[in-house]
mmCIF file of C-alpha atoms in Angstrom:
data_model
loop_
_atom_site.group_PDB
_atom_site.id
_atom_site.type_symbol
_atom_site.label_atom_id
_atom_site.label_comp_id
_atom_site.label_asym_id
_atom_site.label_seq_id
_atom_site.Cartn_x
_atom_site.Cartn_y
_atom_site.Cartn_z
ATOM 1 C CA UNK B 1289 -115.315 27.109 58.432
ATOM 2 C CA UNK B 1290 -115.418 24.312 55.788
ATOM 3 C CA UNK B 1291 -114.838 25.298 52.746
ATOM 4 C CA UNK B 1292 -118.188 25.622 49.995
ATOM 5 C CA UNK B 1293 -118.024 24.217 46.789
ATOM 6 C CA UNK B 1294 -118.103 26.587 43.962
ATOM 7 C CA UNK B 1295 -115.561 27.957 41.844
ATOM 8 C CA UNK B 1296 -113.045 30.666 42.594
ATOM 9 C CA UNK B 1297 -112.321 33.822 41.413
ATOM 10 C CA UNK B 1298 -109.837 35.955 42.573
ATOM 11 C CA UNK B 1299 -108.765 38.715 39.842
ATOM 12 C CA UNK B 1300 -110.125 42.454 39.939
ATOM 13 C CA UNK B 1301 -111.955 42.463 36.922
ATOM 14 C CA UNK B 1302 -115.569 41.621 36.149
ATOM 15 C CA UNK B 1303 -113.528 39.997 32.310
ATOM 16 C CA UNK B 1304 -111.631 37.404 34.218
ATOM 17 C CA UNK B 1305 -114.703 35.446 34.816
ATOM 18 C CA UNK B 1306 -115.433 34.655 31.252
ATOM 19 C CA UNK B 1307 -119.005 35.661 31.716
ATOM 20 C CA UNK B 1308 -120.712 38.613 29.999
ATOM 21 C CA UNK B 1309 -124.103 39.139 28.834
ATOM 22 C CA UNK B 1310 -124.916 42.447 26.904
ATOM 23 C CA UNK B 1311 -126.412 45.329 28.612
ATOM 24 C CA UNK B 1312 -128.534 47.832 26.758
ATOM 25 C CA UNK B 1313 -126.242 51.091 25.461
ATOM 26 C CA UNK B 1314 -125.110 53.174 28.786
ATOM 27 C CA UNK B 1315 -126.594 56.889 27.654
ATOM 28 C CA UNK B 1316 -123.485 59.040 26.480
ATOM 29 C CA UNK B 1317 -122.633 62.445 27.759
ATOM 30 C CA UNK B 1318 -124.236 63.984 25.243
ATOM 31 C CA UNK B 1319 -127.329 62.113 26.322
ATOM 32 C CA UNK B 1320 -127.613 63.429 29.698
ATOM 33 C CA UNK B 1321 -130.339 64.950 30.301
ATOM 34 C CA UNK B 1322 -130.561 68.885 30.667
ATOM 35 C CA UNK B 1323 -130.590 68.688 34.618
ATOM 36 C CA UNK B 1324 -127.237 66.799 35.056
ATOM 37 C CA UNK B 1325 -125.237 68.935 32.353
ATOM 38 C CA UNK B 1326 -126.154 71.703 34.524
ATOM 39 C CA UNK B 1327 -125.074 69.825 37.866
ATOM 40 C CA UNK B 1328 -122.162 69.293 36.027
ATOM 41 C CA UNK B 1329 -121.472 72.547 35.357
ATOM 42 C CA UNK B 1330 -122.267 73.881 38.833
ATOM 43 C CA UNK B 1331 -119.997 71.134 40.067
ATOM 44 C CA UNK B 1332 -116.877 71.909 37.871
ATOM 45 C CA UNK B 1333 -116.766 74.906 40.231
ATOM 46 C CA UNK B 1334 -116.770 73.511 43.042
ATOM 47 C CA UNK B 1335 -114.289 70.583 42.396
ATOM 48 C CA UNK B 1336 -111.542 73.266 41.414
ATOM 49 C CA UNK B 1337 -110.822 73.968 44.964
ATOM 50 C CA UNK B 1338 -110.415 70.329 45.554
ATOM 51 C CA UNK B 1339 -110.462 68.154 42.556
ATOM 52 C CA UNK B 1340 -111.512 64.646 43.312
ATOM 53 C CA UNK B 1341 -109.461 61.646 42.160
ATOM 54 C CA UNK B 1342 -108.413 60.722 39.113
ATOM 55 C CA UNK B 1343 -111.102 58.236 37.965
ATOM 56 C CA UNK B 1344 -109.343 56.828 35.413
ATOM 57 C CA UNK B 1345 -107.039 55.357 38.674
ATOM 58 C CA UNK B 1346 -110.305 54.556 40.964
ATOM 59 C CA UNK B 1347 -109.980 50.925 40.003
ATOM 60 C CA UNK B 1348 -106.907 50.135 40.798
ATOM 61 C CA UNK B 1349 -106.999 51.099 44.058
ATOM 62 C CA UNK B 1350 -109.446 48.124 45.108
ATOM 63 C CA UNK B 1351 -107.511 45.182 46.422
ATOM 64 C CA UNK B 1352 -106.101 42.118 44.999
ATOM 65 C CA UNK B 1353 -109.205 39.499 45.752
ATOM 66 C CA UNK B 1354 -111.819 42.057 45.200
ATOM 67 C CA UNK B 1355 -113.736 41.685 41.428
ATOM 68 C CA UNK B 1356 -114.272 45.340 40.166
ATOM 69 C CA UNK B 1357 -117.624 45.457 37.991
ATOM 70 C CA UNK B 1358 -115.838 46.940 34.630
ATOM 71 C CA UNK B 1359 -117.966 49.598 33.433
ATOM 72 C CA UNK B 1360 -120.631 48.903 30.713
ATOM 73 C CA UNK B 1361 -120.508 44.881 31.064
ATOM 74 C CA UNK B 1362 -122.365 42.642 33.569
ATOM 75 C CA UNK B 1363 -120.849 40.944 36.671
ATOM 76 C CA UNK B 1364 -121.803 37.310 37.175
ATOM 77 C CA UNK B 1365 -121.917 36.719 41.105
ATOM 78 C CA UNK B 1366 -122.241 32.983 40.578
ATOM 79 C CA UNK B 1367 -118.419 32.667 39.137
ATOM 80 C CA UNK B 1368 -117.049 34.985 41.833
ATOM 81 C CA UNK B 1369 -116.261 32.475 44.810
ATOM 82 C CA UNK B 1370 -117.612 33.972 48.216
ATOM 83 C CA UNK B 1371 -115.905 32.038 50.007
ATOM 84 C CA UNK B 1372 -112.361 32.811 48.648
ATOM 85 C CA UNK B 1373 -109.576 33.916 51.161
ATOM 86 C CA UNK B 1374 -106.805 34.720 48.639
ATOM 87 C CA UNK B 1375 -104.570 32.191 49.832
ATOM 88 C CA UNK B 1376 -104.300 33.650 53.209
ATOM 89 C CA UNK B 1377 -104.551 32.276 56.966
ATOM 90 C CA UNK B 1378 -106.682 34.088 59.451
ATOM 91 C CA UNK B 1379 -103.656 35.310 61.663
ATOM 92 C CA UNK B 1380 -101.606 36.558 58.450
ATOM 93 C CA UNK B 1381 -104.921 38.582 57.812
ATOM 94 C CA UNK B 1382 -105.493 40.095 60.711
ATOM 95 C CA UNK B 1383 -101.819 41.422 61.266
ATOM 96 C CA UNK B 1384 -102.682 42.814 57.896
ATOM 97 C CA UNK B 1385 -105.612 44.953 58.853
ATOM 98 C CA UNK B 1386 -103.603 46.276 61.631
ATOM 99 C CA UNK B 1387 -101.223 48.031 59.009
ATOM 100 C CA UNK B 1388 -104.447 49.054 57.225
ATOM 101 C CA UNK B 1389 -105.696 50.751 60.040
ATOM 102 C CA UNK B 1390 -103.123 52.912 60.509
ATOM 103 C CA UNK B 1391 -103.090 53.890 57.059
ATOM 104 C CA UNK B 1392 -106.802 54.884 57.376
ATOM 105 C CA UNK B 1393 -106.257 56.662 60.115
ATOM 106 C CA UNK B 1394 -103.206 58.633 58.896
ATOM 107 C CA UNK B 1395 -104.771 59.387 55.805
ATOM 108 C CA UNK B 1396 -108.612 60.624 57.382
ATOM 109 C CA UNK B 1397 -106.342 62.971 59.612
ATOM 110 C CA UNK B 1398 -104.886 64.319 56.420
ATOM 111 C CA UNK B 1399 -108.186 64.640 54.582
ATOM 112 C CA UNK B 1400 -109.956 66.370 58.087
ATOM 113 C CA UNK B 1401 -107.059 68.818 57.807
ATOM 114 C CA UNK B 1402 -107.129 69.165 54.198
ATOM 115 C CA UNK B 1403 -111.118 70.241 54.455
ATOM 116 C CA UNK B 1404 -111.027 70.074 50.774
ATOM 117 C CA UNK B 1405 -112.370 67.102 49.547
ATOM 118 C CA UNK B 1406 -114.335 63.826 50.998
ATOM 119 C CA UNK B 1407 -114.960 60.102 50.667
ATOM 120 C CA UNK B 1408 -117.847 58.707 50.639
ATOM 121 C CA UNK B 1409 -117.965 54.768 51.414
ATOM 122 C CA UNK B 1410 -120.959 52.645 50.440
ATOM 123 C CA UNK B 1411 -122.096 49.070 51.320
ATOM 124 C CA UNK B 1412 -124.580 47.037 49.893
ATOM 125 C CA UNK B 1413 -125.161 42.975 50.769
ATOM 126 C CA UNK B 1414 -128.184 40.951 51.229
ATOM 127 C CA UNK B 1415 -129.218 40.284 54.829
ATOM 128 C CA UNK B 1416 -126.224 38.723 57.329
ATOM 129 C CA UNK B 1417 -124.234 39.611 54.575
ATOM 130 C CA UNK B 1418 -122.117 41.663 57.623
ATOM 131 C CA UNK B 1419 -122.561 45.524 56.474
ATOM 132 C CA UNK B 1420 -122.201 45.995 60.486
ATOM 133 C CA UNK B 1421 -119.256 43.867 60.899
ATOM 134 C CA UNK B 1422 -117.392 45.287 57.769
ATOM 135 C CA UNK B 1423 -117.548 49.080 59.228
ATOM 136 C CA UNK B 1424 -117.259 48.144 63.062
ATOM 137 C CA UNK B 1425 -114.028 46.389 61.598
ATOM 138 C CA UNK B 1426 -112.731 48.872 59.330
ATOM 139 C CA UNK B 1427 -112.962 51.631 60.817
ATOM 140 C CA UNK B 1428 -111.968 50.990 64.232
ATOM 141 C CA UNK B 1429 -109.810 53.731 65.499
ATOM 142 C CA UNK B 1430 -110.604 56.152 63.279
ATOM 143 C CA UNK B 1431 -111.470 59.787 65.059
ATOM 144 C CA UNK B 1432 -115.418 59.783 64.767
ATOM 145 C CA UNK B 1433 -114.844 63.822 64.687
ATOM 146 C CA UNK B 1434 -114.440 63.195 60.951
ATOM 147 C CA UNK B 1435 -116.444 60.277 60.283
ATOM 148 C CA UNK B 1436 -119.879 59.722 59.783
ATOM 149 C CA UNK B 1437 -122.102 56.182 59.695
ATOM 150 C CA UNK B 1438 -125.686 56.374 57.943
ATOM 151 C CA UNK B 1439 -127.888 53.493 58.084
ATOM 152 C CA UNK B 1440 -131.182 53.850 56.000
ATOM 153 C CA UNK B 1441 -134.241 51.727 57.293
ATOM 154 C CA UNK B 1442 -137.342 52.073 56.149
ATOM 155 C CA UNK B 1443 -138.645 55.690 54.882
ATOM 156 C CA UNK B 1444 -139.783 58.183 57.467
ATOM 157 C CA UNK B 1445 -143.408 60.076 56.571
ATOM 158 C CA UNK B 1446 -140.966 63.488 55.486
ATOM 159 C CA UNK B 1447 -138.468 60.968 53.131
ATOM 160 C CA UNK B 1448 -141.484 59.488 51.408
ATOM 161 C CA UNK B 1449 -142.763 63.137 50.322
ATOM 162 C CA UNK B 1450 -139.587 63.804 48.496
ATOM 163 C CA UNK B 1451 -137.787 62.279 45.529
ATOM 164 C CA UNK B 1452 -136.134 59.104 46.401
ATOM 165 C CA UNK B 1453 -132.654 60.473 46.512
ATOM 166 C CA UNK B 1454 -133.385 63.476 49.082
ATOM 167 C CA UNK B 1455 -132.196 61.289 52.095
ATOM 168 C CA UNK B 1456 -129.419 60.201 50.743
ATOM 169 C CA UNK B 1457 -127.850 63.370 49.581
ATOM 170 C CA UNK B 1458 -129.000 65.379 52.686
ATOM 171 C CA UNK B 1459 -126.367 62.708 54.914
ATOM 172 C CA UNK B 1460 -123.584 62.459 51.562
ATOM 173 C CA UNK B 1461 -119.954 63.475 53.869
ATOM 174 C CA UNK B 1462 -119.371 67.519 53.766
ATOM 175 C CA UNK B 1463 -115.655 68.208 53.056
ATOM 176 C CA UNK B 1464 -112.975 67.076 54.897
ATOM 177 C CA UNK B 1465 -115.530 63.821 55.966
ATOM 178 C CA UNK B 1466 -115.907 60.034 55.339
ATOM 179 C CA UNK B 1467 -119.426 59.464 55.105
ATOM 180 C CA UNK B 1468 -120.277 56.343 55.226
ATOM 181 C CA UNK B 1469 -123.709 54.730 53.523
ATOM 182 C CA UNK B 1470 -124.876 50.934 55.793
ATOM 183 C CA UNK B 1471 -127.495 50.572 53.458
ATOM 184 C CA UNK B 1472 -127.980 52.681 50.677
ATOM 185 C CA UNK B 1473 -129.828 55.170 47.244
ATOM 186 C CA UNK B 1474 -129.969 51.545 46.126
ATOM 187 C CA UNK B 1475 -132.412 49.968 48.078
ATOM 188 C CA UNK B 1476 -134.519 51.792 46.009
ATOM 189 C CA UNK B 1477 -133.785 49.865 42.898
ATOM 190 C CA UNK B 1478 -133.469 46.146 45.327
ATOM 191 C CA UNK B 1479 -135.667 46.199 48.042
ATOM 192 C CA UNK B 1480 -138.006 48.169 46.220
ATOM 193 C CA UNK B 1481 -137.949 45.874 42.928
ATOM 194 C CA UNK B 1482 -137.863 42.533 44.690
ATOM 195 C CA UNK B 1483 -141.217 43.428 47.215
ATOM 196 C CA UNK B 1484 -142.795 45.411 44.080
ATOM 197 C CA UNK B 1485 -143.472 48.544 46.488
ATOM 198 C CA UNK B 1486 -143.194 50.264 43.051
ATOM 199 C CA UNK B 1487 -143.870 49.095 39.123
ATOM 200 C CA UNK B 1488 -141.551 48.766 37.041
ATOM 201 C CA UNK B 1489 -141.878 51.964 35.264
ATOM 202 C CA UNK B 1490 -141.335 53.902 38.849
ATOM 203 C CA UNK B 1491 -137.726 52.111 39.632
ATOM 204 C CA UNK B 1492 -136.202 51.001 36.200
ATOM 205 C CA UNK B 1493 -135.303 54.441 35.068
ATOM 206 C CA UNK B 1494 -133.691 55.024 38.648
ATOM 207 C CA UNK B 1495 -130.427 53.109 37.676
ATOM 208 C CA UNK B 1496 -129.703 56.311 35.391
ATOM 209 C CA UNK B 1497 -131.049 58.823 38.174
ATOM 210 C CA UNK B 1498 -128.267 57.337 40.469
ATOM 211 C CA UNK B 1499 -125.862 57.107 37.661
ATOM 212 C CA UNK B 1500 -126.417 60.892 37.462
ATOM 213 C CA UNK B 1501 -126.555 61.337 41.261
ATOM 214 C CA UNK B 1502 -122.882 59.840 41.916
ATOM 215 C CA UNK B 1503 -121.646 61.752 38.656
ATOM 216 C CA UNK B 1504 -122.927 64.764 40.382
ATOM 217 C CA UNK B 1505 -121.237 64.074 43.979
ATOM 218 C CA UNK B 1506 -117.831 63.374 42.043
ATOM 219 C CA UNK B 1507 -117.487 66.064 40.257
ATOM 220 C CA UNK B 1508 -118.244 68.405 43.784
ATOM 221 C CA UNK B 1509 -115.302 66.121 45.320
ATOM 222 C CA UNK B 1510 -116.964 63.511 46.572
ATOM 223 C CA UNK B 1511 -115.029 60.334 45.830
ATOM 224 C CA UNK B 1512 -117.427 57.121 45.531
ATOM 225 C CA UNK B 1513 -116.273 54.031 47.437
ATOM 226 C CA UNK B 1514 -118.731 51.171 46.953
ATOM 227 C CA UNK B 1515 -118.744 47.497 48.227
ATOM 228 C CA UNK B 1516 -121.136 44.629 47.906
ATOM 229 C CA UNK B 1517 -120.071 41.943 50.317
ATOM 230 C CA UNK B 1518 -121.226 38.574 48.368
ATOM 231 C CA UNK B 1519 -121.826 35.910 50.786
ATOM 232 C CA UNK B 1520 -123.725 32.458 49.237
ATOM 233 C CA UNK B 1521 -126.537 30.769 50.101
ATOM 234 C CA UNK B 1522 -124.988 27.776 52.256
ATOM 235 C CA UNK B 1523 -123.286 31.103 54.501
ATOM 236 C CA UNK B 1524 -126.379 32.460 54.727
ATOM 237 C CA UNK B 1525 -127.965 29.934 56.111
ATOM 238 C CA UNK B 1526 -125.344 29.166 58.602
ATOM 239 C CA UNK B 1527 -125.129 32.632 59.787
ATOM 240 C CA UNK B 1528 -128.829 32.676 60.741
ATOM 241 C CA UNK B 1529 -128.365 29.615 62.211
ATOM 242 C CA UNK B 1530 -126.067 30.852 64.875
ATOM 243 C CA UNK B 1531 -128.363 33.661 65.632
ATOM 244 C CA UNK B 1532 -131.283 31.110 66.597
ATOM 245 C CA UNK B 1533 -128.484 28.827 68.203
ATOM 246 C CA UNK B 1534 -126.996 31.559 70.674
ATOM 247 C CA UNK B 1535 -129.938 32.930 72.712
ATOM 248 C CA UNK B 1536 -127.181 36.666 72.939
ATOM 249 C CA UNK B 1537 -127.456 36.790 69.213
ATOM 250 C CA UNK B 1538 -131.573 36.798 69.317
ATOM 251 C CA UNK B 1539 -131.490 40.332 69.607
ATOM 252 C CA UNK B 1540 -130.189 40.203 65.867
ATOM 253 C CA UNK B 1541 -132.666 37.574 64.547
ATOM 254 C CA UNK B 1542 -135.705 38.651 63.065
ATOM 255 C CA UNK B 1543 -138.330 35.956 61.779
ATOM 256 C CA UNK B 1544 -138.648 38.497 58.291
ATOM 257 C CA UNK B 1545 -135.058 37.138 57.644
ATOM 258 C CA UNK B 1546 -136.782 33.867 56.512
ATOM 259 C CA UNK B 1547 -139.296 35.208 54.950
ATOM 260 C CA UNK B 1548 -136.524 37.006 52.794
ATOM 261 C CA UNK B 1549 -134.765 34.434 52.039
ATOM 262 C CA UNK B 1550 -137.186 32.562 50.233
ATOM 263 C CA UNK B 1551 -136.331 35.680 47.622
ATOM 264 C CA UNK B 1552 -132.804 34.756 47.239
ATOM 265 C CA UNK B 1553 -132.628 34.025 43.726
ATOM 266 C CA UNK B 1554 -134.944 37.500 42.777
ATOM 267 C CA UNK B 1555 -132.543 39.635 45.208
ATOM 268 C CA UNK B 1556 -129.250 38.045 43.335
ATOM 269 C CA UNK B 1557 -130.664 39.070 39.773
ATOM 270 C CA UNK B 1558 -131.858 42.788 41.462
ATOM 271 C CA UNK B 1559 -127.793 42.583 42.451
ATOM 272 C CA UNK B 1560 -126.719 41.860 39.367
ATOM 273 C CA UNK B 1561 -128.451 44.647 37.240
ATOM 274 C CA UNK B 1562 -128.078 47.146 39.649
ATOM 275 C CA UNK B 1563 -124.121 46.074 40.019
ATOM 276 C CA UNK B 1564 -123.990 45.920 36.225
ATOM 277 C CA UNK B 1565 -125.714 49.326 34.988
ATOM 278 C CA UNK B 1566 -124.144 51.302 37.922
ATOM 279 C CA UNK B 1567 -120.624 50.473 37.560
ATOM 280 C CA UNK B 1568 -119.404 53.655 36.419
ATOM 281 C CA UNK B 1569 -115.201 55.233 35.735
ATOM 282 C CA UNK B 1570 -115.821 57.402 38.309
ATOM 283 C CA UNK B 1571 -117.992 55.128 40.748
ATOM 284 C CA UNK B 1572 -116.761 51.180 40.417
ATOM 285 C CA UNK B 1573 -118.397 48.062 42.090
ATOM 286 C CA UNK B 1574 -116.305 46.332 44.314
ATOM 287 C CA UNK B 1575 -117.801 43.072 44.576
ATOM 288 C CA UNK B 1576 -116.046 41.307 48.279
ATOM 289 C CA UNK B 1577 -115.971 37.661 48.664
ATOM 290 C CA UNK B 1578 -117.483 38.187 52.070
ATOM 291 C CA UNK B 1579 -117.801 34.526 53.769
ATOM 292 C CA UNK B 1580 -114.452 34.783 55.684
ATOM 293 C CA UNK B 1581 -115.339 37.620 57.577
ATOM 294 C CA UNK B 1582 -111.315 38.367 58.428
ATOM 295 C CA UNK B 1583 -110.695 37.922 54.792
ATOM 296 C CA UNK B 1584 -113.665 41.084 53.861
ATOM 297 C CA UNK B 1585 -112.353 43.074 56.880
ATOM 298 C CA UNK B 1586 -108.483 43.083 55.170
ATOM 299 C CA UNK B 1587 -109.770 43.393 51.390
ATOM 300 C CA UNK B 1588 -112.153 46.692 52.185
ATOM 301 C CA UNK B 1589 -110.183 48.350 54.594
ATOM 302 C CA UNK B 1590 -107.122 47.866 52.272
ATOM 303 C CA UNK B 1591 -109.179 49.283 49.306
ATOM 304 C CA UNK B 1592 -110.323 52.602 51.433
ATOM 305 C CA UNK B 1593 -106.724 52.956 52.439
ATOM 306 C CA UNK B 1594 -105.509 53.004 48.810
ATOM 307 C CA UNK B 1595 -108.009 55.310 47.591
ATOM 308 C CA UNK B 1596 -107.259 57.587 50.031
ATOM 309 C CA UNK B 1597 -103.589 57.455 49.127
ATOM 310 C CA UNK B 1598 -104.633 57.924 45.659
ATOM 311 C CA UNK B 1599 -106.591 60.997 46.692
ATOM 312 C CA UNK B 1600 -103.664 61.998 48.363
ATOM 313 C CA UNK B 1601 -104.776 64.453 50.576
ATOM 314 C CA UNK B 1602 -102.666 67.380 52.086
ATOM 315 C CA UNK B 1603 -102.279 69.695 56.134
ATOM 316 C CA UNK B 1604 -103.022 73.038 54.812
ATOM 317 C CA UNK B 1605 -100.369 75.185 54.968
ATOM 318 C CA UNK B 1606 -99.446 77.061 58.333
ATOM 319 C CA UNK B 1607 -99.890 80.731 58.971
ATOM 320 C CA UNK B 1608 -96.477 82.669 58.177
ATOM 321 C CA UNK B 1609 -94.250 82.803 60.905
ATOM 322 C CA UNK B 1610 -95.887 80.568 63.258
ATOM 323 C CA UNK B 1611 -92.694 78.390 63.344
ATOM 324 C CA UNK B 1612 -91.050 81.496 65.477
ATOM 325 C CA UNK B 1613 -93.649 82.041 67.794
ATOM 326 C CA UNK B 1614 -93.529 81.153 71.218
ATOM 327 C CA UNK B 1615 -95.620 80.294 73.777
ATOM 328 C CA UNK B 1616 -95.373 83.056 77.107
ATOM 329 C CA UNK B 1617 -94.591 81.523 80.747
#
C-alpha cells in the first residue's frame, strides 16, 4: 500500500498533537444526577468481590502507536496519521500478534476461572473501517466458552420501546466474560446525529447518559476497552473499491456505502465530539491508526492483552486436600 500524505502521529496522548479546542465543563461528581449516585452505590457492592482495575492505570495499558483521548480535552483525528505503522514491517508485525495471542488467551483462561470480574471490548469506525477484521484477528484462538461478539444493526420493534441503552446493557459480558461490542451505545449519538433520526435535544444529552452508563458498568467490574479504528478518506475509498473490483467481495458491498460516504466530513465531527466528551479515567478512547490492517491487528490485541495483565486476574483457589486425592482404577 502506498503510503497517504498526511502527517504522523504516533504518541498515546490526545496533547502530543498540539491541537485542543475547549469543551464545555464535564459535570462533577457532585453533579451526577440522583439516579447514578445511587448506581454507584449499588455498584460499590458489587465491585468488592471483584474490584475492577485501577483506572488511574487504564491508559497506560493501550499500546505504543495508539492516541488515547485524555479525558476532558478534544482529539483532533486530522493530526493523528491513519496510515502510520510505527516503524514496523508487516512480517515483524505479525510474529508480534502471535505473542499477543497467547497472552490473550492465557489471560481470558485466568479471568473464566477467576469468575470475578469481566472485560468488556468496544469498537467503533466508520464503514470499511474493519470492526470485522479487527475481532476475527484478535481474537483468534480464544475459547468462545468465555467470549461473546455483539453486533448492533438497526433497532428491533422491542429495542425501540425501551430507552436507548436497554440493548446494550442486556448483552454487557457477565463475570468471568469478554463481551465484545461490533458496533455500539454510540451509534446512538453518530448514526443517529448524522441521519437526524432524532433532534438535537433527543441525542445531545446522551453523551452524559453513556458517561453515566460506563461509570455504572465499572464500578460492577466491568472494565471498558474501547477502540475507534481511524482509517482516511483516500483508504476508504480504496477499500470499497476492491469490493466492486472482486465479484467474492460483492457479498460485502452495499450501494448505501456511497450514499454514506458523501457524509464523511459530518460523521468525522459526530467522531470527534463523541470521542472527546466520552473519554473518561475509567473508560479511555483508543483512537487506532487503522489503514495497515496488520499494523491495527498488533496495536489492539496488544492493548487487550495489557489490560488484562493489569486486571490481573487469578484460578480460584482449590478445594482443601484435593492435591492428595486420587483417582480409583
Amino acid at each position: 500500500m502506498s503510503k497517504k500524505h498526511g502527517k504522523r502521529h504516533s504518541g498515546q496522548s490526545g496533547e502530543e498533537s498540539g491541537h485542543k479546542r475547549e469543551l464545555p465543563p464535564r459535570r462533577s461528581e457532585s453533579d451526577q444526577p440522583p439516579s447514578s449516585a445511587a448506581w454507584a452505590r449499588s455498584a460499590v457492592r458489587h465491585a468488592a468481590r471483584g474490584a475492577p482495575i485501577d483506572t488511574a492505570a487504564l491508559a497506560s495499558c493501550a499500546a505504543s502507536g495508539i492516541v488515547t483521548v485524555q479525558p476532558g480535552e478534544a482529539v483532533d483525528l486530522g493530526a493523528i496519521d491513519a496510515d502510520s505503522d510505527g516503524g514496523l514491517d508487516k512480517e515483524a508485525a505479525k510474529e508480534a500478534l502471535v505473542v499477543e495471542h497467547g497472552r490473550i488467551q492465557e489471560l481470558q483462561e485466568r479471568l473464566y476461572a477467576e469468575h470475578r470480574r469481566s472485560l468488556l471490548v468496544v469498537f467503533q469506525a466508520i464503514d470499511t473501517g474493519g470492526k470485522d477484521g479487527t475481532i476475527r484477528s484478535v481474537f483468534e484462538g480464544v475459547n468462545p466458552q468465555g467470549c461473546r461478539v455483539w453486533s448492533f444493526k438497526v433497532p428491533s420493534a422491542e429495542e425501540r420501546d425501551h430507552d436507548f441503552l436497554w440493548r446494550y446493557h442486556a448483552k454487557a459480558p457477565g463475570r468471568g466474560m469478554i463481551g465484545v461490542f461490533n458496533r455500539s451505545h454510540y451509534e446512538d449519538v453518530l448514526v443517529v446525529r448524522v441521519k437526524s433520526l432524532e433532534p438535537e435535544g433527543v441525542w445531545r444529552p446522551r453523551y452524559d447518559l453513556i458517561n453515566d452508563f460506563e461509570r455504572m458498568l465499572t464500578l460492577s467490574g466491568v472494565t471498558v476497552l474501547k477502540f475507534f479504528l481511524h482509517i482516511s478518506k483516500e483508504e476508504q475509498k480504496e477499500r470499497l473499491e476492491a469490493r466492486i473490483a472482486d465479484p467474492e467481495k460483492h457479498w460485502k458491498f452495499d450501494a448505501a456505502d456511497l450514499v454514506e460516504r458523501e457524509s464523511w466530513d459530518a460523521y468525522q465531527t459526530a467522531f470527534t465530539d463523541a470521542l472527546s466528551r466520552c473519554s473518561t479515567s475509567h473508560a479511555p478512547w483508543h483512537v487506532v491508526p487503522a489503514n495497515r490492517k496488520w499494523y491495527r491487528n498488533l496495536l489492539v490485541a496488544r492493548t487487550i492483552a495489557n489490560t488484562l495483565e493489569a486486571m490481573d486476574p487469578r484460578y480460584p483457589d482449590a478445594q482443601p486436600g484435593i492435591a492428595e486425592l486420587t483417582v480409583p482404577d
